mmCIF file of C-alpha atoms and ligand atoms in Angstrom:
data_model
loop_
_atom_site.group_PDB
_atom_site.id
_atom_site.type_symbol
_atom_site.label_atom_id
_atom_site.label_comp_id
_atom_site.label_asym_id
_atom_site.label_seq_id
_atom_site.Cartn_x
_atom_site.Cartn_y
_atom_site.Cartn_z
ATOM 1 C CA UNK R 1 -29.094 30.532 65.650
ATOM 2 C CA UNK R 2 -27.117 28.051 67.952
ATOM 3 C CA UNK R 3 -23.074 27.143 67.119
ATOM 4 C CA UNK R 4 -23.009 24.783 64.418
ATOM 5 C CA UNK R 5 -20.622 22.484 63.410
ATOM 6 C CA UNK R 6 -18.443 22.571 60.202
ATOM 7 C CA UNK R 7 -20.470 19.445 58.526
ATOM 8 C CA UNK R 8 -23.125 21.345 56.655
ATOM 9 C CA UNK R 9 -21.015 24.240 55.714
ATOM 10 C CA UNK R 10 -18.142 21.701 54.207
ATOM 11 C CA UNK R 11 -20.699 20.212 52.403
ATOM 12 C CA UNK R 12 -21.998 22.583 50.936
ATOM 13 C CA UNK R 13 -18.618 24.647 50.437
ATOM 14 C CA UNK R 14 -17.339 21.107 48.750
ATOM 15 C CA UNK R 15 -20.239 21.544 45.926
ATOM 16 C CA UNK R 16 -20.317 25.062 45.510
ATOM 17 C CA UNK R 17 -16.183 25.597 45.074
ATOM 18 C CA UNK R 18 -15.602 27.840 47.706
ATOM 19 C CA UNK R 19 -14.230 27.908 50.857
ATOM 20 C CA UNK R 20 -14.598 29.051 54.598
ATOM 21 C CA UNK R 21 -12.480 31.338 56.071
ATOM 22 C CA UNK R 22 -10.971 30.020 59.580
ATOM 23 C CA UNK R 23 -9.886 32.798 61.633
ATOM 24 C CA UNK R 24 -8.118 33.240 64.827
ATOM 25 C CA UNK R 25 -9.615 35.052 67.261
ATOM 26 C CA UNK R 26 -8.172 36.648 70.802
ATOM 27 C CA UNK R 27 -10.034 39.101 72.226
ATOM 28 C CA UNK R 28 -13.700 41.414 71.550
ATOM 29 C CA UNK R 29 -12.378 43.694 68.552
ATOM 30 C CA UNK R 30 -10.999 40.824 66.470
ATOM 31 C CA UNK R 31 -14.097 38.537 66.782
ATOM 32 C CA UNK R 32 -16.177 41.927 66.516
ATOM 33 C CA UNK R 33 -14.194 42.903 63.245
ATOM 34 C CA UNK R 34 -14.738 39.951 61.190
ATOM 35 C CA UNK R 35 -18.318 39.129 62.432
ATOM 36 C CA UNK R 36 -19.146 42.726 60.890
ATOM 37 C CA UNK R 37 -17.622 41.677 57.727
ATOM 38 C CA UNK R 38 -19.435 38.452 57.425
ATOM 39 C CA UNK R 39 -22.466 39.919 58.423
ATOM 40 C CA UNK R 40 -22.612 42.483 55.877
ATOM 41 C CA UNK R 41 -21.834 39.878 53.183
ATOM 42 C CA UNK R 42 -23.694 37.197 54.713
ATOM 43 C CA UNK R 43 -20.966 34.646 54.996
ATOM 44 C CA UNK R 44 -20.576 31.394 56.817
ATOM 45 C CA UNK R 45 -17.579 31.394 59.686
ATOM 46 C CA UNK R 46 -15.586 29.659 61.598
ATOM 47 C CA UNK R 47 -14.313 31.215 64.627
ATOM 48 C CA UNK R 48 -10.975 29.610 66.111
ATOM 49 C CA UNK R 49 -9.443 29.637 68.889
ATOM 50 C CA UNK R 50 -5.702 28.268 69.651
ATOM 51 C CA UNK R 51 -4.051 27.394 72.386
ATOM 52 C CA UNK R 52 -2.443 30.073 73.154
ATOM 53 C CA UNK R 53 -5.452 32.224 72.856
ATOM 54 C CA UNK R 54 -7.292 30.444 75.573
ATOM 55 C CA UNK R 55 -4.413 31.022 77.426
ATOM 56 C CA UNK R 56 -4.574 34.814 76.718
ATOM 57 C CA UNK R 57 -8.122 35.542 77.046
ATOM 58 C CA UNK R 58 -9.797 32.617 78.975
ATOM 59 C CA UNK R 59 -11.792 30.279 77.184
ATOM 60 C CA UNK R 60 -15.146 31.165 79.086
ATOM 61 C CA UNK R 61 -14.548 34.907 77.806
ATOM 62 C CA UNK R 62 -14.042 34.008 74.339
ATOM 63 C CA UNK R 63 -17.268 31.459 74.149
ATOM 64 C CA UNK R 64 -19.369 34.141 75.982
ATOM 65 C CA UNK R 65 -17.927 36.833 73.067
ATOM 66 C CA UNK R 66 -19.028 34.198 70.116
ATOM 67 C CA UNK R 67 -22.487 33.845 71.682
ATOM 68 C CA UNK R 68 -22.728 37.369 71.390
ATOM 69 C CA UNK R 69 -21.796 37.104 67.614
ATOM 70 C CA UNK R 70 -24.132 34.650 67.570
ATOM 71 C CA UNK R 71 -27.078 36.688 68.945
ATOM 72 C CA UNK R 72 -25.667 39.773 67.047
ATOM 73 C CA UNK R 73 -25.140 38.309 63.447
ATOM 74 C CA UNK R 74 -27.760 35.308 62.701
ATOM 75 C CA UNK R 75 -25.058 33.650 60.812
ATOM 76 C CA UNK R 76 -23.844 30.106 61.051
ATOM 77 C CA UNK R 77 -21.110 29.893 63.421
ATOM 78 C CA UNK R 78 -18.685 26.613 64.372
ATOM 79 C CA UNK R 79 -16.313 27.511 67.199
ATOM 80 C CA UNK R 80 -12.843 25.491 66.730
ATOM 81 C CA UNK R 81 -9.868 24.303 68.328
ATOM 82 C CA UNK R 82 -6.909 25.239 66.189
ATOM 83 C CA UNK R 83 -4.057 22.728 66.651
ATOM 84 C CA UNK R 84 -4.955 20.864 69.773
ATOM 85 C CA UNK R 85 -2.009 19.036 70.958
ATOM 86 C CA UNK R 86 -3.804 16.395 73.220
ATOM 87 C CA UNK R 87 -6.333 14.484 73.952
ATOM 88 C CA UNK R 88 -6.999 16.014 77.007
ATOM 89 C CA UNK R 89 -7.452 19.716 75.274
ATOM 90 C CA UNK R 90 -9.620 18.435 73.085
ATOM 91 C CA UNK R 91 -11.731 16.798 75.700
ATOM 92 C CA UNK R 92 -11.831 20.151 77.473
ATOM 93 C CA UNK R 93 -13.297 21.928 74.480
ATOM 94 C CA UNK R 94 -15.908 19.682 73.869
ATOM 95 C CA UNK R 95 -16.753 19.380 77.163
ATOM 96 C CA UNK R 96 -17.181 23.844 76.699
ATOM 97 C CA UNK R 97 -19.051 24.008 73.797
ATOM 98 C CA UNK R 98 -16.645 24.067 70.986
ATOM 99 C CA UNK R 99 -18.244 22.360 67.936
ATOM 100 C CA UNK R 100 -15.035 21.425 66.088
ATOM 101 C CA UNK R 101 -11.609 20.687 67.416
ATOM 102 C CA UNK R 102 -8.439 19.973 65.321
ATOM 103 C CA UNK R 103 -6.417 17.016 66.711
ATOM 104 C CA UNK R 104 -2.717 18.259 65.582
ATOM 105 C CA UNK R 105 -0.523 14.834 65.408
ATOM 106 C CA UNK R 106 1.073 15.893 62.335
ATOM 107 C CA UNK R 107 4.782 15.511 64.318
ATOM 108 C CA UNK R 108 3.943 11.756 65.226
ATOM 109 C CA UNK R 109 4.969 8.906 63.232
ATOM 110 C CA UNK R 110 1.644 7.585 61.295
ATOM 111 C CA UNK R 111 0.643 5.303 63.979
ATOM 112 C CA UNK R 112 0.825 7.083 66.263
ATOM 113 C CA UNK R 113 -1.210 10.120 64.448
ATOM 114 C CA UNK R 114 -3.828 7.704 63.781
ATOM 115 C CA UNK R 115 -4.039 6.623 67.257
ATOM 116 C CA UNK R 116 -4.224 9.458 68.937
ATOM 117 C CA UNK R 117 -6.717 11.157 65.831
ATOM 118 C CA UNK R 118 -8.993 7.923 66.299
ATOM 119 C CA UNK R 119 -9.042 8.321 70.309
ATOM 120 C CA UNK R 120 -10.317 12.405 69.661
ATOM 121 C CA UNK R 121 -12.797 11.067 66.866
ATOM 122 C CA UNK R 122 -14.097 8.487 69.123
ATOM 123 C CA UNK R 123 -15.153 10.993 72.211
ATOM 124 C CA UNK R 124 -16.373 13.947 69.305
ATOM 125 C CA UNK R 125 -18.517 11.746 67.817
ATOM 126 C CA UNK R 126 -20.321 10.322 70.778
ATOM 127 C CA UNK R 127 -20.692 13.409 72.223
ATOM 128 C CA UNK R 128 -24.385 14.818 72.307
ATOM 129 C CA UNK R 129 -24.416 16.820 70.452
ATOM 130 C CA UNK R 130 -21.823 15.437 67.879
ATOM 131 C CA UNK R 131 -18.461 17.448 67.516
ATOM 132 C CA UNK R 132 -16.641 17.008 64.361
ATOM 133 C CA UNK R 133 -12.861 16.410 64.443
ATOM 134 C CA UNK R 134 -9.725 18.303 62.091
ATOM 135 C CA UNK R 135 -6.776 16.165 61.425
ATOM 136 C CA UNK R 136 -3.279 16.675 60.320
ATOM 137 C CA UNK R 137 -1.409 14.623 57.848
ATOM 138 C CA UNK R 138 1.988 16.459 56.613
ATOM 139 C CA UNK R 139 4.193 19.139 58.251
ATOM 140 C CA UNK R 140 4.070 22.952 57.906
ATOM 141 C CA UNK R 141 6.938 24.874 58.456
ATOM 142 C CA UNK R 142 6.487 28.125 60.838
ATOM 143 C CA UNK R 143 5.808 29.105 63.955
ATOM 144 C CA UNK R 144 2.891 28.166 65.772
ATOM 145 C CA UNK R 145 1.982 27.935 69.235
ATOM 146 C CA UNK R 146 5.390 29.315 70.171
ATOM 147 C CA UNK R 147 6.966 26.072 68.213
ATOM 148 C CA UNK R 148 9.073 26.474 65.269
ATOM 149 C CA UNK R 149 8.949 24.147 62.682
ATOM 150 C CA UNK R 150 12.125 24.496 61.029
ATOM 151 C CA UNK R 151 11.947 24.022 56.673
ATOM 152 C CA UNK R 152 14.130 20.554 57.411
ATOM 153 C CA UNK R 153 11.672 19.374 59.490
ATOM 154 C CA UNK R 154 8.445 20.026 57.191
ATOM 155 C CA UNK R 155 7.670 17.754 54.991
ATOM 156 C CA UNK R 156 4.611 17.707 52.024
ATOM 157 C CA UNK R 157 1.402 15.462 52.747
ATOM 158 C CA UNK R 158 1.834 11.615 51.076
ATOM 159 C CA UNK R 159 -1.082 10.984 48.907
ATOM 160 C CA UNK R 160 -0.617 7.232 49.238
ATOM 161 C CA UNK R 161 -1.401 7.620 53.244
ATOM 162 C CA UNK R 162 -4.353 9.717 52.509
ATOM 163 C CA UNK R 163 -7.029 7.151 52.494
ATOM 164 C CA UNK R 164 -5.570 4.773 55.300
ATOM 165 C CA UNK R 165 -5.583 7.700 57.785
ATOM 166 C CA UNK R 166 -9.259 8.683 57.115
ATOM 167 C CA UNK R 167 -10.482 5.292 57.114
ATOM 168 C CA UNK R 168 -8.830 4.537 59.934
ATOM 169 C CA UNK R 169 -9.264 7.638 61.910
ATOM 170 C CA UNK R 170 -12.950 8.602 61.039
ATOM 171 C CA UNK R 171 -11.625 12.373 61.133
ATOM 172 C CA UNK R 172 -14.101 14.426 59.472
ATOM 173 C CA UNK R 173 -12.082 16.693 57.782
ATOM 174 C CA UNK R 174 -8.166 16.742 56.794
ATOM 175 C CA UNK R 175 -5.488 19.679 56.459
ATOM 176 C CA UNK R 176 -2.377 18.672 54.481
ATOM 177 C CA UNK R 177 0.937 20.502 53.511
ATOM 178 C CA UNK R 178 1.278 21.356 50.437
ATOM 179 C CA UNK R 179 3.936 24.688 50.238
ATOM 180 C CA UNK R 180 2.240 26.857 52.712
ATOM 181 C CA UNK R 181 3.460 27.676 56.121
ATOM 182 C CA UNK R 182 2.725 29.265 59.431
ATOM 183 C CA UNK R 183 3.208 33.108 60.254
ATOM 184 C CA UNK R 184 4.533 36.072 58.475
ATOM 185 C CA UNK R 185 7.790 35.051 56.798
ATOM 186 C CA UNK R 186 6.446 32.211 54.269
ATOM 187 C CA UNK R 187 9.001 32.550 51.781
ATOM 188 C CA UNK R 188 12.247 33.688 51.138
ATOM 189 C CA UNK R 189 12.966 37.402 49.733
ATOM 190 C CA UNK R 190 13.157 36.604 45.806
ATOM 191 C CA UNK R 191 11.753 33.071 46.098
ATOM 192 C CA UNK R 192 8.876 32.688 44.161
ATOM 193 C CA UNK R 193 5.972 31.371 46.166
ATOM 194 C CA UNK R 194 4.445 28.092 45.199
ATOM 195 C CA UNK R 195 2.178 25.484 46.265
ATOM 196 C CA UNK R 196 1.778 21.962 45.556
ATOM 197 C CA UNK R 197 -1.503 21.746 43.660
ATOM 198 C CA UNK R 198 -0.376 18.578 42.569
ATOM 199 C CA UNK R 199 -0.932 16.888 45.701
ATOM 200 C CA UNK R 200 -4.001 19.035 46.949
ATOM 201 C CA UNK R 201 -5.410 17.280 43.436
ATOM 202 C CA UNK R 202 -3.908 13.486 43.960
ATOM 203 C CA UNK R 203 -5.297 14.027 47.873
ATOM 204 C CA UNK R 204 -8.893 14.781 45.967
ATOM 205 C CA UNK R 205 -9.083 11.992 43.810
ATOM 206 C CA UNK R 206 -8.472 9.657 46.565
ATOM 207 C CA UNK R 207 -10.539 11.074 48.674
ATOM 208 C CA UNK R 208 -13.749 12.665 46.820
ATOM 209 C CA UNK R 209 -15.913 14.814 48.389
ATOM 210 C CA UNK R 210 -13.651 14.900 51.342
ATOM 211 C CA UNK R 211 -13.103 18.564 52.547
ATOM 212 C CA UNK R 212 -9.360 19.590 52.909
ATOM 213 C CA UNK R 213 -8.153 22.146 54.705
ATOM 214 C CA UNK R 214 -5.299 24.463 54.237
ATOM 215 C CA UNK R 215 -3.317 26.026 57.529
ATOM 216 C CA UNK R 216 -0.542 28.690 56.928
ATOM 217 C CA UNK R 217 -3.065 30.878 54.292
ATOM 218 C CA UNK R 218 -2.629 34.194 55.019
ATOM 219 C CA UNK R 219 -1.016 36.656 52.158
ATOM 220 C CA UNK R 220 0.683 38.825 54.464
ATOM 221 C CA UNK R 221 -0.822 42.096 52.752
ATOM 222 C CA UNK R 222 2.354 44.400 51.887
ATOM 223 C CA UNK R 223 0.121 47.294 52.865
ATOM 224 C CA UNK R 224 0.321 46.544 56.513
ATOM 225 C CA UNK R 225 3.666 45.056 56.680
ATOM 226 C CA UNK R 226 4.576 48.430 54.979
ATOM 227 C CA UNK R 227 2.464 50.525 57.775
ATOM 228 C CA UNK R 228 3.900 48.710 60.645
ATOM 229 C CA UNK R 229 7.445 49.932 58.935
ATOM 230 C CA UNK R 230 6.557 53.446 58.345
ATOM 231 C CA UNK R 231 5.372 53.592 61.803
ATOM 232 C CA UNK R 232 8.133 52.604 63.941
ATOM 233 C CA UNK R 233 8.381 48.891 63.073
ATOM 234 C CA UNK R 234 10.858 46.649 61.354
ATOM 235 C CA UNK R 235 9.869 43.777 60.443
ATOM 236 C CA UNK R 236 11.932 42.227 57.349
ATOM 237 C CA UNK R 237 10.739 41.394 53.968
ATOM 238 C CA UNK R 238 7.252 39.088 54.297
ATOM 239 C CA UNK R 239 6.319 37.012 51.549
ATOM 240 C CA UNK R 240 2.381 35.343 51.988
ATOM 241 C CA UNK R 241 0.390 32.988 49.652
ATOM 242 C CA UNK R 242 -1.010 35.136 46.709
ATOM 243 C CA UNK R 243 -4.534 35.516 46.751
ATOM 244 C CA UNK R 244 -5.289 33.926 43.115
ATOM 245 C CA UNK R 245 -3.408 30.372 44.304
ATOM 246 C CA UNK R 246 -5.644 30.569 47.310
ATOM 247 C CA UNK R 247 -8.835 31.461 45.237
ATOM 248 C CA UNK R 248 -7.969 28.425 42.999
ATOM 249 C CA UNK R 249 -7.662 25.845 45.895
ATOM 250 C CA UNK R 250 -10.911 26.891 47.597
ATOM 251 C CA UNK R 251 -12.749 26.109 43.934
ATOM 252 C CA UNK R 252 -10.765 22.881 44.507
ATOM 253 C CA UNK R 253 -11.170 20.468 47.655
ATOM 254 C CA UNK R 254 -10.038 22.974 50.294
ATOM 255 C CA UNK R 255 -12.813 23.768 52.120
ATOM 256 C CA UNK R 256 -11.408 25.432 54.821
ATOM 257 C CA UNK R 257 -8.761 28.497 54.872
ATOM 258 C CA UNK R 258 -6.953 29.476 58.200
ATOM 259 C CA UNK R 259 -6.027 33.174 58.468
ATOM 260 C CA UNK R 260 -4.265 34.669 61.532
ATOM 261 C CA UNK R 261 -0.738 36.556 60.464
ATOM 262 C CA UNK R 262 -2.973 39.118 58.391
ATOM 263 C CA UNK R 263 -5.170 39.242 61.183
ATOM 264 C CA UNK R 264 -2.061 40.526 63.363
ATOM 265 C CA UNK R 265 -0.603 42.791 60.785
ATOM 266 C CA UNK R 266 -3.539 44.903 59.688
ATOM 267 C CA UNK R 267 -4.468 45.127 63.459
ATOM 268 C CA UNK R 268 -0.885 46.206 64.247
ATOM 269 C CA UNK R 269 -0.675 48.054 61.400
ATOM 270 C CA UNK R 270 -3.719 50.076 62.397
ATOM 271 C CA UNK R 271 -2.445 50.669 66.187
ATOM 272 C CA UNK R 272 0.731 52.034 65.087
ATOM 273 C CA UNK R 273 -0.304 54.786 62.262
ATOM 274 C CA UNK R 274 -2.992 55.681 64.934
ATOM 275 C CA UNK R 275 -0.325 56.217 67.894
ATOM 276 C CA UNK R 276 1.987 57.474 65.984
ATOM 277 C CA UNK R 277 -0.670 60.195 64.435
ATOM 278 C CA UNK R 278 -1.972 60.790 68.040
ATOM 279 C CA UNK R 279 1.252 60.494 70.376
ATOM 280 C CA UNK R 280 -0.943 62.211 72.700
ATOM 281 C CA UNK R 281 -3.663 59.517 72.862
ATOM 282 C CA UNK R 282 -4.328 56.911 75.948
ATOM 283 C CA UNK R 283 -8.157 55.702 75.212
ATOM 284 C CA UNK R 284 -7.789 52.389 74.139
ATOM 285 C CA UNK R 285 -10.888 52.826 71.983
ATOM 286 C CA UNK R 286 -9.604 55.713 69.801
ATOM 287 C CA UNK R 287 -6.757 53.221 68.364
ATOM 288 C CA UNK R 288 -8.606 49.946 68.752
ATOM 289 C CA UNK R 289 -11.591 51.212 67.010
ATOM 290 C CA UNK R 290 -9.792 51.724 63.762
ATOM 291 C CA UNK R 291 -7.854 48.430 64.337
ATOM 292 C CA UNK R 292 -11.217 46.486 64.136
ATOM 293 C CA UNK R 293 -12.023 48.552 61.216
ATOM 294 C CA UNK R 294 -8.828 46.850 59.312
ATOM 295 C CA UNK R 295 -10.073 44.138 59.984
ATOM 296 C CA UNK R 296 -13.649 44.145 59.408
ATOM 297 C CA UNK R 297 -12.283 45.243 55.687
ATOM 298 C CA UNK R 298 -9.474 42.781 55.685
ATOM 299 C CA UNK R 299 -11.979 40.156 56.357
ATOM 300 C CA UNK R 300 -14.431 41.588 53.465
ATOM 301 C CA UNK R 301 -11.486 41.213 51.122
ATOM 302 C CA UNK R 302 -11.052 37.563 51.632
ATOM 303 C CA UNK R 303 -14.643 36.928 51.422
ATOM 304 C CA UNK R 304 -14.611 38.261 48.041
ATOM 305 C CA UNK R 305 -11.448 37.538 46.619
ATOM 306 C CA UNK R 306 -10.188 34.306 48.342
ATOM 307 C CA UNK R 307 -13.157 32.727 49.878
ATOM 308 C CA UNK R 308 -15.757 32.878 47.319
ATOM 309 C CA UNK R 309 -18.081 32.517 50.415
ATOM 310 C CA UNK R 310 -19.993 35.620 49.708
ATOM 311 C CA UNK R 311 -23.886 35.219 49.917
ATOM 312 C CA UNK R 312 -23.576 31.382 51.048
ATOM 313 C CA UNK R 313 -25.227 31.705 54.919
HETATM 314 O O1 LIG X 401 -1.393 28.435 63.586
HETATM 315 C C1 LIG X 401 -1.411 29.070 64.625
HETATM 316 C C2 LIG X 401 -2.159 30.325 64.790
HETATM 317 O O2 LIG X 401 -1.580 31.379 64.083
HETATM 318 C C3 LIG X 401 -2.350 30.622 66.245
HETATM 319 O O3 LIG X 401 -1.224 31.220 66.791
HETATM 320 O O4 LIG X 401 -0.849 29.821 68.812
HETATM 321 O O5 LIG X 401 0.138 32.128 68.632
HETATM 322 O O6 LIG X 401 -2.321 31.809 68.962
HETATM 323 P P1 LIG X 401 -1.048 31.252 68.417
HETATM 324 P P1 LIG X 402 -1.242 32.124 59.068
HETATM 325 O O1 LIG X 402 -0.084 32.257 59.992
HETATM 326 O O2 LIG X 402 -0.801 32.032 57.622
HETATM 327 O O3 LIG X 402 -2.263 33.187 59.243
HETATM 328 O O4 LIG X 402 -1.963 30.716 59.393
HETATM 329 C C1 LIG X 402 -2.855 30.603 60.471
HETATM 330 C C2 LIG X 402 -3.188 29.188 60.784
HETATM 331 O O5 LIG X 402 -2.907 28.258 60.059
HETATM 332 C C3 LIG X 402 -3.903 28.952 62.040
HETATM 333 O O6 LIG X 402 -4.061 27.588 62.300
HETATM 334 ZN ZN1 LIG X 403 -2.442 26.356 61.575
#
């Protein structure tokens, strides 16, 4: 089965209440790790790549990686651009294959969003074949893309500007802010986490049918932040989004959840119980092996108790 984009699977994610899982990927083990996962449960995927991971790996090695999924899985596939900054990126992608890109303008003023949204649209959608276009109304706090996004500067997603900036834009497909935030440290030790479902259901009723998207979802699962401390690490106290208030706004209008922190962690995680059980060991395999193992059950887990996605390629 070729890529595809994320039109079919939104639409059908929309009517069904459930959601996709988005998930970073950097190099062979991670893509290999969840690809096992949705291939046993025969999920849907998107496969994302940032930035920063292009920069890493080299986009030709990652596409050449998710053709092998491809070949290897049967299941339908979009390859994405996670928070393109420019025009320019975007272009690039397209121009390589990618079947989705997100066009990140969320720290413009609305105009200027819009603008630069519409100008991405306009080039996805003539494109043959068509690429479908992410945009970004609202500011998460976090780290992303080696910015931070301090919590002054984040700010929840307007409902009134919903509509305008679809209409306007033509994006196909909209993440907002609504309480959750990039990377590891979401919220405070003691606060109680919250979102927003307030908005994510005034943002619906403007726009029905129109499939939302929610960045900053992982949980940051306490069993790896715990292993990476028992093993050497330190990382402070890590508060995620819990699992039911994700599992509730992927039966809503969210049709698209982005997971990379627990990604990181269970793979980390996984690397440092297996050094620190094996001091002795220098085969890369022997401790990325089990690492891809975390996260080919990492990835099951969401499928099942986040996603809902389970059974739907
Ligand atoms: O939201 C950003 C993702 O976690 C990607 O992170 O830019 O460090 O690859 P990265
Ligand atoms: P997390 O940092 O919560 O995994 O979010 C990832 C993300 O939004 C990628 O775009
Ligand atoms: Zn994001």
């Amino acid at each position: 089965m070729p890529l595809v984009t994320t039109e079919e699977m939104f639409r059908q994610a929309y009517e069904g209440g459930y959601a996709i899982g988005a998930f970073n990927v950097n190099n062979m083990e991670i893509i290999q790790g969840i690809v096992n996962a949705a291939k046993q449960l025969r999920a849907p995927l998107i496969l994302q790549v940032s930035a920063g991971a292009r920069r890493y790996a080299n986009q030709t090695y990652l596409i050449k990686l998710v053709e092998a999924a491809l070949i290897d899985s049967d299941l339908p596939i979009a390859l994405h651009l996670d928070h393109g900054d420019s025009f320019e990126l975007c272009k690039e992608c397209i121009d390589g294959g990618f079947t989705s890109v997100m066009i990140d303008g969320s720290h413009l003023s609305f105009e200027e969003n819009i603008e630069l949204t519409r100008r991405v649209v306009d080039y996805a959608h003539s494109h043959d074949p068509k690429v479908v276009v992410e945009a970004e109304l609202g500011r998460l706090e976090g780290v992303e893309d080696e910015i931070r996004v301090s919590a002054e500067d984040a700010s929840y997603t307007d409902p009134d500007e919903v509509e305008e900036f679809v209409t306007r834009t033509k994006c196909d497909s909209l993440a907002i802010a609504i309480g959750t935030s990039h990377g590891a440290y979401k919220f405070k030790p003691g606060q109680t986490p919250k979102l927003r479902f307030d908005i994510l259901e005034e943002v619906a009723r403007r726009l029905p049918g129109f499939p939302i998207v929610l960045h900053g979802a992982s949980s940051v699962i306490p069993e790896y932040v715990q292993m990476i401390n028992t093993y050497g690490g330190s990382m402070p106290d890590a508060i995620g989004i819990p699992e039911d208030m994700l599992r509730k706004a992927a039966t809503m209008a969210v049709c698209k959840i982005n997971i990379d922190s627990d990604l990181r962690l269970a793979m980390t995680g996984t690397v440092r119980k297996h050094l620190a059980e094996h001091p002795a060991e220098f085969d890369p395999r022997k401790y990325l092996g089990p690492a891809r193992l975390a996260i080919e059950e990492l990835v099951s887990n969401k499928i099942i108790n986040v996603l809902g996605c389970s059974g739907k390629a």
